[in-house]
Amino acid sequence: MNLRPRPCKQCSDKVAEYGRLRCFSCLHPDLPQPTCKACGSDAHYVGGYCRRCHPGVPYADSCSDCLAWGTWHRHGRCAACTSLRNRSHETGACATCRRTVPLLKHGVCRLCRCQAQAVPRTWQRPDLTTAATTGQQLFIADLVRRVHLAARPREHGSPEAHQLLGGSFWAMPQWRQEPLFIAERDMSRVTVHDVEPIDPAFTAYVSARAEASAEAQGWSPALRERVLRSLYLLTAVHGPHERIKASTVATLPRQRATRAITRVTEVLAHLDLLDDDRIDPLDAWIHRRLSNVHLEIRAEALVWIRIVRYGGPRRRPRSTNTVRNQVDASAPFLLDCSKRYRTLRQVTRADLTEWLAHCASPHNDAVALRNMFKTLKSQRLLFVNPARGLRLGPKPTSVPTPLSAEAIQILAAAADIDPALKLLIALIGIHALYPHQARALPLAAIDFTGGRLSFGDIDHPLDAFTRQAAADYIHLRNARWPHTRNPHLFISSQTAHSRTPVTIGWMQPLLKDLPVTARRLREDRILEEAAVTGADPQHLCAVFNITPDTGLRYTRPFHL
């Protein structure tokens, strides 16, 4: 059936029926105009229905019952309202909006009930009079029921509904209203006694969640008091519908509260209340590194760096160390190009060959430059890839060498003073752990009863030196942070009140004044094992869990 509306050939005002050239009024001027069988309007179209109510014509309009916007295929109503009419619901005046439509329980229409359910009231029944006081919020049709079915049921005591003092419950709003104007807040001169909370229930909710975090992570009483005071100040001037900026948290009074501000930021992020507007340290470092590069060349390089960091089509994002290494390797070349060119499209293969010929580490620079030009060519920022087929050259290798006797004596003297350094030397210099393995080692990996050091693929017997070093450090750890819940062996003043391992920034100051690095210390241990066992690479692979190529690297000096 052709359902396209056609104008009447005679009057051109009304629509002609299917199979006819003139409308009903022109064909039968003496007969009354037929009306639609569904809505009763005189906009006769075809088959006894108007265009809005015709079952075979899609029509975009608001539902005649709930006023929701959608595309209708039958009688101008959405699927939910059509189902209500098919189930013979009583039709009458709604108790809230006074419209004559099919009614649900308590004498309200479907529109008013959807409006009442849209307001979050976790611990109470929906207020069916909400539409009378706040107005009707229209919606897209046939989506309300799906959203309600997908939502998880909220129970008392769950993260969505938190029980407060006095037996009442409070929940975070499901929707947030974006502010019209965003004003900067300075919390440096505000005290607890000067502020009355906007929403006391919201302030009590955040304080209760902070208390739970303090119990789980083992905060000290002083740290707990500073965090609760800071959260009170923030939640007193922020409502539950707005996020708290990290820059606002940074303006809190810093009377010995630097660690407290870090914990405050973690609590707000866990509750999805933090708007992290802090500058990304890696972004700041990249812009400083490329600050002297020509503007257009810098813009092209940033396209490549963004793809390396965050990935792209068929490209996986790389780690932070990889990004830093590749930017470090390519930055000198970009600075050199800025003196001669204005865009990387002017770079030739001869420029790359000449640059790599004078580089200290041509292999690493060639890898970074090939990656950069290949990415820019795939993004259609270059016409030709000048680095295609560029030879990388030999990969730089180093021959491991043992430590001198003087370095070992200095290392032993420093280890007697610092228990943390002594245990770190034992784990790296005796058990040949990588630095990241030593930092991530849990406290349960030291088995004093069984005399083993076991964690993942690591399973070594616990020697007397390591046993004594671990006992001394654990005693110091318990005395300094008696309430900590951090499961890792090594902790610091920053990680003692969390569950994260220490970073490389904690380990570097320990080895700063020593004539040895963690890598050299580990190499010395493997070389010592190779010298005792007759330079057997298979034995080194089994003991230290290294690859065959690495095992051959440590045995090669003994066969020269």
XYZ file of N, CA and C in Angstrom, residues 147-305:
477
model
N 15.236 1.632 31.966
C 16.160 2.181 32.955
C 15.862 1.633 34.335
N 14.569 1.522 34.672
C 14.200 1.012 35.990
C 14.580 -0.454 36.134
N 14.475 -1.227 35.042
C 14.849 -2.632 35.130
C 16.361 -2.803 35.223
N 17.109 -1.887 34.615
C 18.571 -2.005 34.656
C 19.159 -1.511 35.961
N 18.418 -0.675 36.690
C 18.943 -0.141 37.949
C 19.009 -1.224 39.011
N 20.061 -1.203 39.819
C 20.207 -2.185 40.891
C 19.328 -1.801 42.067
N 18.721 -2.768 42.709
C 17.917 -2.424 43.887
C 18.811 -1.924 45.015
N 18.382 -0.853 45.661
C 19.157 -0.252 46.743
C 18.640 -0.753 48.071
N 19.528 -1.253 48.868
C 19.162 -1.777 50.170
C 19.823 -0.939 51.249
N 19.250 -0.986 52.442
C 19.827 -0.267 53.566
C 21.200 -0.844 53.887
N 22.169 0.036 54.051
C 23.526 -0.400 54.375
C 24.401 -0.576 53.163
N 23.828 -0.516 51.931
C 24.613 -0.648 50.718
C 25.333 0.662 50.445
N 26.314 0.677 49.509
C 26.999 1.926 49.220
C 26.069 3.027 48.720
N 24.918 2.656 48.103
C 24.008 3.680 47.604
C 23.198 4.294 48.735
N 22.783 3.492 49.709
C 21.993 4.000 50.832
C 22.782 3.755 52.109
N 23.246 4.826 52.731
C 24.124 4.705 53.896
C 23.343 5.071 55.152
N 23.453 4.254 56.175
C 22.744 4.510 57.430
C 23.527 5.506 58.276
N 22.826 6.558 58.681
C 23.436 7.597 59.496
C 23.030 7.423 60.938
N 23.580 8.272 61.788
C 23.214 8.228 63.189
C 21.750 8.601 63.349
N 21.070 7.914 64.212
C 19.647 8.158 64.410
C 18.763 7.219 63.633
N 19.345 6.304 62.855
C 18.562 5.312 62.142
C 18.091 5.748 60.769
N 18.367 7.000 60.330
C 17.932 7.444 59.015
C 18.949 7.015 57.963
N 18.535 7.090 56.703
C 19.378 6.678 55.592
C 19.549 7.858 54.651
N 20.734 7.906 54.033
C 21.025 8.967 53.074
C 21.762 8.350 51.897
N 21.445 8.779 50.690
C 22.075 8.238 49.486
C 22.553 9.378 48.612
N 23.607 9.111 47.839
C 24.098 10.096 46.889
C 23.080 10.266 45.767
N 22.844 11.488 45.296
C 21.900 11.690 44.187
C 22.375 10.967 42.933
N 21.406 10.414 42.208
C 21.755 9.699 40.995
C 22.085 10.651 39.848
N 21.526 11.869 39.873
C 21.771 12.872 38.848
C 22.349 14.119 39.494
N 23.135 14.843 38.733
C 23.717 16.083 39.205
C 23.344 17.215 38.257
N 23.012 18.353 38.816
C 22.706 19.542 38.040
C 23.976 20.358 37.860
N 24.371 20.572 36.601
C 25.576 21.339 36.340
C 25.355 22.806 36.721
N 26.328 23.434 37.379
C 26.143 24.839 37.794
C 26.206 25.779 36.600
N 25.488 26.882 36.709
C 25.502 27.882 35.647
C 26.799 28.679 35.664
N 27.272 29.040 36.850
C 28.529 29.764 36.999
C 29.412 28.970 37.961
N 30.685 28.819 37.607
C 31.649 28.093 38.434
C 32.577 29.126 39.070
N 32.468 29.292 40.363
C 33.302 30.251 41.095
C 34.406 29.508 41.839
N 35.585 30.086 41.826
C 36.709 29.498 42.536
C 36.526 29.695 44.045
N 36.807 28.652 44.800
C 36.681 28.709 46.257
C 38.073 28.652 46.885
N 38.299 29.498 47.856
C 39.559 29.536 48.597
C 39.246 29.130 50.037
N 39.734 27.932 50.441
C 39.440 27.393 51.764
C 40.550 27.678 52.771
N 41.519 28.511 52.407
C 42.680 28.695 53.280
C 42.350 29.467 54.548
N 41.300 30.303 54.543
C 40.977 31.117 55.710
C 39.690 30.690 56.393
N 39.183 29.527 56.054
C 37.933 29.053 56.638
C 38.256 28.092 57.768
N 37.525 28.187 58.857
C 37.682 27.278 59.989
C 36.384 26.532 60.215
N 36.453 25.490 61.016
C 35.287 24.642 61.253
C 34.180 25.410 61.958
N 34.526 26.290 62.875
C 33.512 26.978 63.665
C 32.796 28.063 62.879
N 33.347 28.445 61.695
C 32.736 29.531 60.932
C 31.678 29.052 59.949
N 31.559 27.742 59.727
C 30.740 27.221 58.635
C 29.622 26.355 59.181
N 28.424 26.580 58.658
C 27.296 25.694 58.911
C 27.024 24.906 57.636
N 26.882 23.591 57.714
C 26.721 22.783 56.500
C 25.449 23.143 55.736
N 25.560 23.113 54.413
C 24.386 23.316 53.568
C 23.420 22.149 53.729
N 23.951 20.937 53.731
C 23.146 19.728 53.896
C 23.807 18.888 54.985
N 23.322 18.948 56.227
C 23.968 18.178 57.311
C 23.990 16.677 57.044
N 22.959 16.150 56.367
C 22.952 14.711 56.071
C 24.082 14.343 55.111
N 24.349 15.210 54.121
C 25.450 14.974 53.188
C 26.788 15.007 53.913
N 26.981 15.964 54.805
C 28.229 16.049 55.573
C 28.416 14.820 56.453
N 27.330 14.355 57.081
C 27.428 13.162 57.929
C 27.730 11.921 57.098
N 27.184 11.865 55.895
C 27.438 10.716 55.010
C 28.916 10.635 54.625
N 29.502 11.760 54.203
C 30.911 11.761 53.802
C 31.810 11.464 54.998
N 31.461 11.975 56.167
C 32.266 11.699 57.364
C 32.219 10.223 57.725
N 31.044 9.610 57.567
C 30.932 8.177 57.870
C 31.772 7.344 56.910
N 31.789 7.725 55.625
C 32.627 6.976 54.672
C 34.112 7.188 54.946
N 34.486 8.386 55.410
C 35.883 8.620 55.773
C 36.275 7.799 56.996
N 35.364 7.660 57.940
C 35.636 6.821 59.114
C 35.852 5.374 58.692
N 35.069 4.902 57.727
C 35.252 3.522 57.246
C 36.611 3.360 56.564
N 37.028 4.350 55.780
C 38.349 4.284 55.142
C 39.460 4.333 56.180
N 39.274 5.148 57.217
C 40.292 5.217 58.270
C 40.448 3.883 58.978
N 39.345 3.186 59.212
C 39.415 1.884 59.874
C 40.038 0.835 58.974
N 39.738 0.900 57.660
C 40.263 -0.108 56.735
C 41.737 0.087 56.436
N 42.222 1.338 56.440
C 43.598 1.619 56.066
C 44.496 1.916 57.256
N 43.931 1.960 58.466
C 44.755 2.125 59.646
C 45.325 3.511 59.826
N 44.492 4.534 59.676
C 44.976 5.893 59.883
C 45.255 6.139 61.359
N 46.220 6.983 61.621
C 46.503 7.380 62.992
C 45.406 8.326 63.484
N 45.231 8.459 64.803
C 44.188 9.373 65.310
C 44.372 10.808 64.843
N 45.616 11.296 64.779
C 45.837 12.672 64.333
C 45.468 12.840 62.863
N 45.845 11.864 62.025
C 45.496 11.949 60.610
C 43.984 11.872 60.419
N 43.328 11.007 61.174
C 41.879 10.892 61.065
C 41.199 12.223 61.422
N 41.685 12.885 62.466
C 41.080 14.152 62.872
C 41.275 15.217 61.804
N 42.465 15.291 61.186
C 42.705 16.294 60.157
C 41.866 16.033 58.917
N 41.716 14.753 58.539
C 40.904 14.435 57.361
C 39.440 14.777 57.606
N 38.906 14.427 58.771
C 37.506 14.725 59.064
C 37.261 16.230 59.113
N 38.220 16.984 59.663
C 38.056 18.441 59.705
C 38.048 19.020 58.282
N 38.931 18.521 57.429
C 38.983 19.023 56.056
C 37.723 18.656 55.278
N 37.231 17.430 55.453
C 36.010 17.025 54.766
C 34.804 17.821 55.260
N 34.784 18.171 56.530
C 33.684 18.984 57.041
C 33.673 20.356 56.364
N 34.842 20.965 56.222
C 34.911 22.269 55.567
C 34.449 22.189 54.115
N 34.836 21.140 53.404
C 34.493 21.029 51.993
C 33.011 20.737 51.790
N 32.478 19.784 52.553
C 31.072 19.420 52.368
C 30.133 20.469 52.947
N 30.643 21.353 53.804
C 29.774 22.394 54.350
C 29.449 23.458 53.317
N 30.339 23.682 52.356
C 30.110 24.713 51.351
C 29.789 24.137 49.979
N 29.781 22.807 49.841
C 29.408 22.140 48.593
C 28.151 21.315 48.843
N 27.253 21.358 47.889
C 26.060 20.537 47.978
C 26.293 19.144 47.423
N 25.372 18.198 47.656
C 25.551 16.837 47.143
C 25.450 16.744 45.632
N 24.955 17.794 44.969
C 24.795 17.755 43.520
C 25.998 18.311 42.771
N 27.045 18.768 43.451
C 28.201 19.339 42.774
C 29.461 18.597 43.192
N 30.394 18.563 42.263
C 31.682 17.927 42.526
C 32.654 18.935 43.138
N 33.593 18.408 43.893
C 34.583 19.245 44.577
C 35.880 19.196 43.775
N 36.387 20.345 43.416
C 37.589 20.403 42.600
C 38.821 20.057 43.430
N 39.779 19.411 42.770
C 41.045 19.099 43.442
C 41.819 20.374 43.762
N 41.671 21.407 42.937
C 42.328 22.679 43.246
C 41.731 23.323 44.489
N 40.442 23.107 44.745
C 39.835 23.616 45.979
C 40.370 22.866 47.186
N 40.551 21.554 47.050
C 41.115 20.762 48.146
C 42.533 21.234 48.458
N 43.273 21.635 47.438
C 44.655 22.072 47.649
C 44.747 23.384 48.412
N 43.652 24.162 48.487
C 43.686 25.429 49.221
C 43.364 25.264 50.698
N 43.143 24.043 51.160
C 42.875 23.832 52.580
C 44.081 24.242 53.420
N 43.876 24.615 54.674
C 45.023 24.959 55.535
C 45.999 23.801 55.640
N 47.278 24.088 55.461
C 48.299 23.030 55.399
C 49.140 22.983 56.665
N 48.530 23.197 57.821
C 49.281 23.057 59.063
C 49.566 21.573 59.301
N 50.693 21.129 58.772
C 51.117 19.723 58.891
C 50.048 18.787 58.371
N 49.370 19.199 57.284
C 48.254 18.404 56.778
C 48.453 18.002 55.320
N 49.711 17.936 54.864
C 49.952 17.554 53.478
C 49.448 16.147 53.203
N 49.736 15.205 54.106
C 49.245 13.840 53.933
C 47.736 13.779 54.080
N 47.170 14.633 54.921
C 45.718 14.646 55.088
C 45.032 15.072 53.800
N 45.595 16.031 53.073
C 45.002 16.473 51.818
C 45.025 15.341 50.797
N 46.076 14.549 50.793
C 46.120 13.388 49.898
C 45.032 12.390 50.233
N 44.815 12.129 51.522
C 43.750 11.206 51.921
C 42.370 11.797 51.622
N 42.209 13.108 51.778
C 40.930 13.742 51.450
C 40.620 13.561 49.973
N 41.612 13.747 49.132
C 41.414 13.565 47.694
C 41.024 12.130 47.371
N 41.628 11.161 48.045
C 41.282 9.755 47.803
C 39.855 9.452 48.236
N 39.425 9.976 49.366
C 38.053 9.730 49.832
C 37.043 10.325 48.863
N 37.270 11.551 48.407
C 36.345 12.181 47.473
C 36.314 11.456 46.134
N 37.471 10.980 45.680
C 37.501 10.225 44.419
C 36.765 8.899 44.560
N 36.873 8.251 45.725
C 36.171 6.990 45.948
C 34.657 7.190 45.965
N 34.194 8.340 46.435
C 32.762 8.638 46.488
C 32.259 9.302 45.212
N 33.113 9.425 44.186
C 32.745 10.051 42.917
C 32.312 11.497 43.137
N 32.997 12.189 44.018
C 32.713 13.594 44.294
C 33.842 14.513 43.858
N 34.900 13.958 43.263
C 36.092 14.747 42.955
C 36.091 15.149 41.490
N 36.330 16.421 41.243
C 36.584 16.942 39.900
C 38.083 17.213 39.811
N 38.806 16.251 39.257
C 40.268 16.330 39.253
C 40.726 17.281 38.151
N 40.935 18.536 38.510
C 41.399 19.542 37.561
C 42.898 19.795 37.680
N 43.622 18.882 38.298
C 45.062 19.040 38.416
C 45.746 18.800 37.076
N 46.864 19.450 36.880
C 47.623 19.294 35.638
C 48.327 17.937 35.651
N 48.208 17.222 34.557
C 48.874 15.929 34.451
C 50.391 16.138 34.470
N 51.125 15.499 35.385
C 52.585 15.723 35.443
C 53.288 15.351 34.145
N 52.836 14.292 33.484
C 53.482 13.893 32.240
C 53.230 14.916 31.138
N 52.014 15.475 31.085
C 51.726 16.529 30.108
C 52.605 17.752 30.348
N 52.730 18.131 31.605
C 53.569 19.292 31.917
C 55.019 19.032 31.522
N 55.515 17.814 31.767
C 56.906 17.492 31.410
C 57.088 17.504 29.896
N 56.118 16.985 29.155
C 56.232 16.958 27.691
C 56.263 18.377 27.121
N 55.404 19.246 27.635
C 55.390 20.616 27.126
C 56.675 21.363 27.500
N 57.231 21.079 28.656
C 58.527 21.689 28.997
C 59.630 21.169 28.081
N 59.582 19.875 27.780
C 60.620 19.274 26.927
C 60.561 19.824 25.510
N 59.373 20.162 25.026
C 59.208 20.650 23.657
C 58.943 22.146 23.604
N 59.298 22.869 24.667
C 58.969 24.296 24.724
C 59.712 25.109 23.668
N 60.920 24.711 23.285
C 61.710 25.470 22.310
C 61.544 24.973 20.886
N 60.668 24.013 20.663
C 60.435 23.493 19.321
C 59.497 24.439 18.571
N 59.640 24.516 17.268
C 58.761 25.354 16.442
C 57.303 24.941 16.641
N 56.395 25.938 16.596
C 54.994 25.682 16.950
C 54.365 24.603 16.070
N 54.573 24.672 14.768
C 53.940 23.684 13.876
C 54.561 22.311 14.051
N 55.879 22.259 14.216
C 56.530 20.961 14.452
C 56.086 20.391 15.795
N 55.929 21.250 16.811
C 55.456 20.783 18.108
C 54.036 20.217 18.007
N 53.169 20.885 17.246
C 51.801 20.382 17.087
C 51.791 19.014 16.418
N 52.659 18.807 15.420
C 52.727 17.496 14.760
C 53.276 16.442 15.715
N 54.285 16.805 16.504
C 54.841 15.842 17.454
C 53.831 15.488 18.541
N 53.009 16.438 18.970
C 52.012 16.147 20.004
C 50.949 15.184 19.500
N 50.653 15.204 18.203
C 49.725 14.210 17.644
C 50.298 12.810 17.812
N 51.567 12.653 17.514
C 52.221 11.346 17.693
C 52.276 10.941 19.160
N 52.624 11.883 20.031
C 52.722 11.557 21.458
C 51.355 11.156 22.008
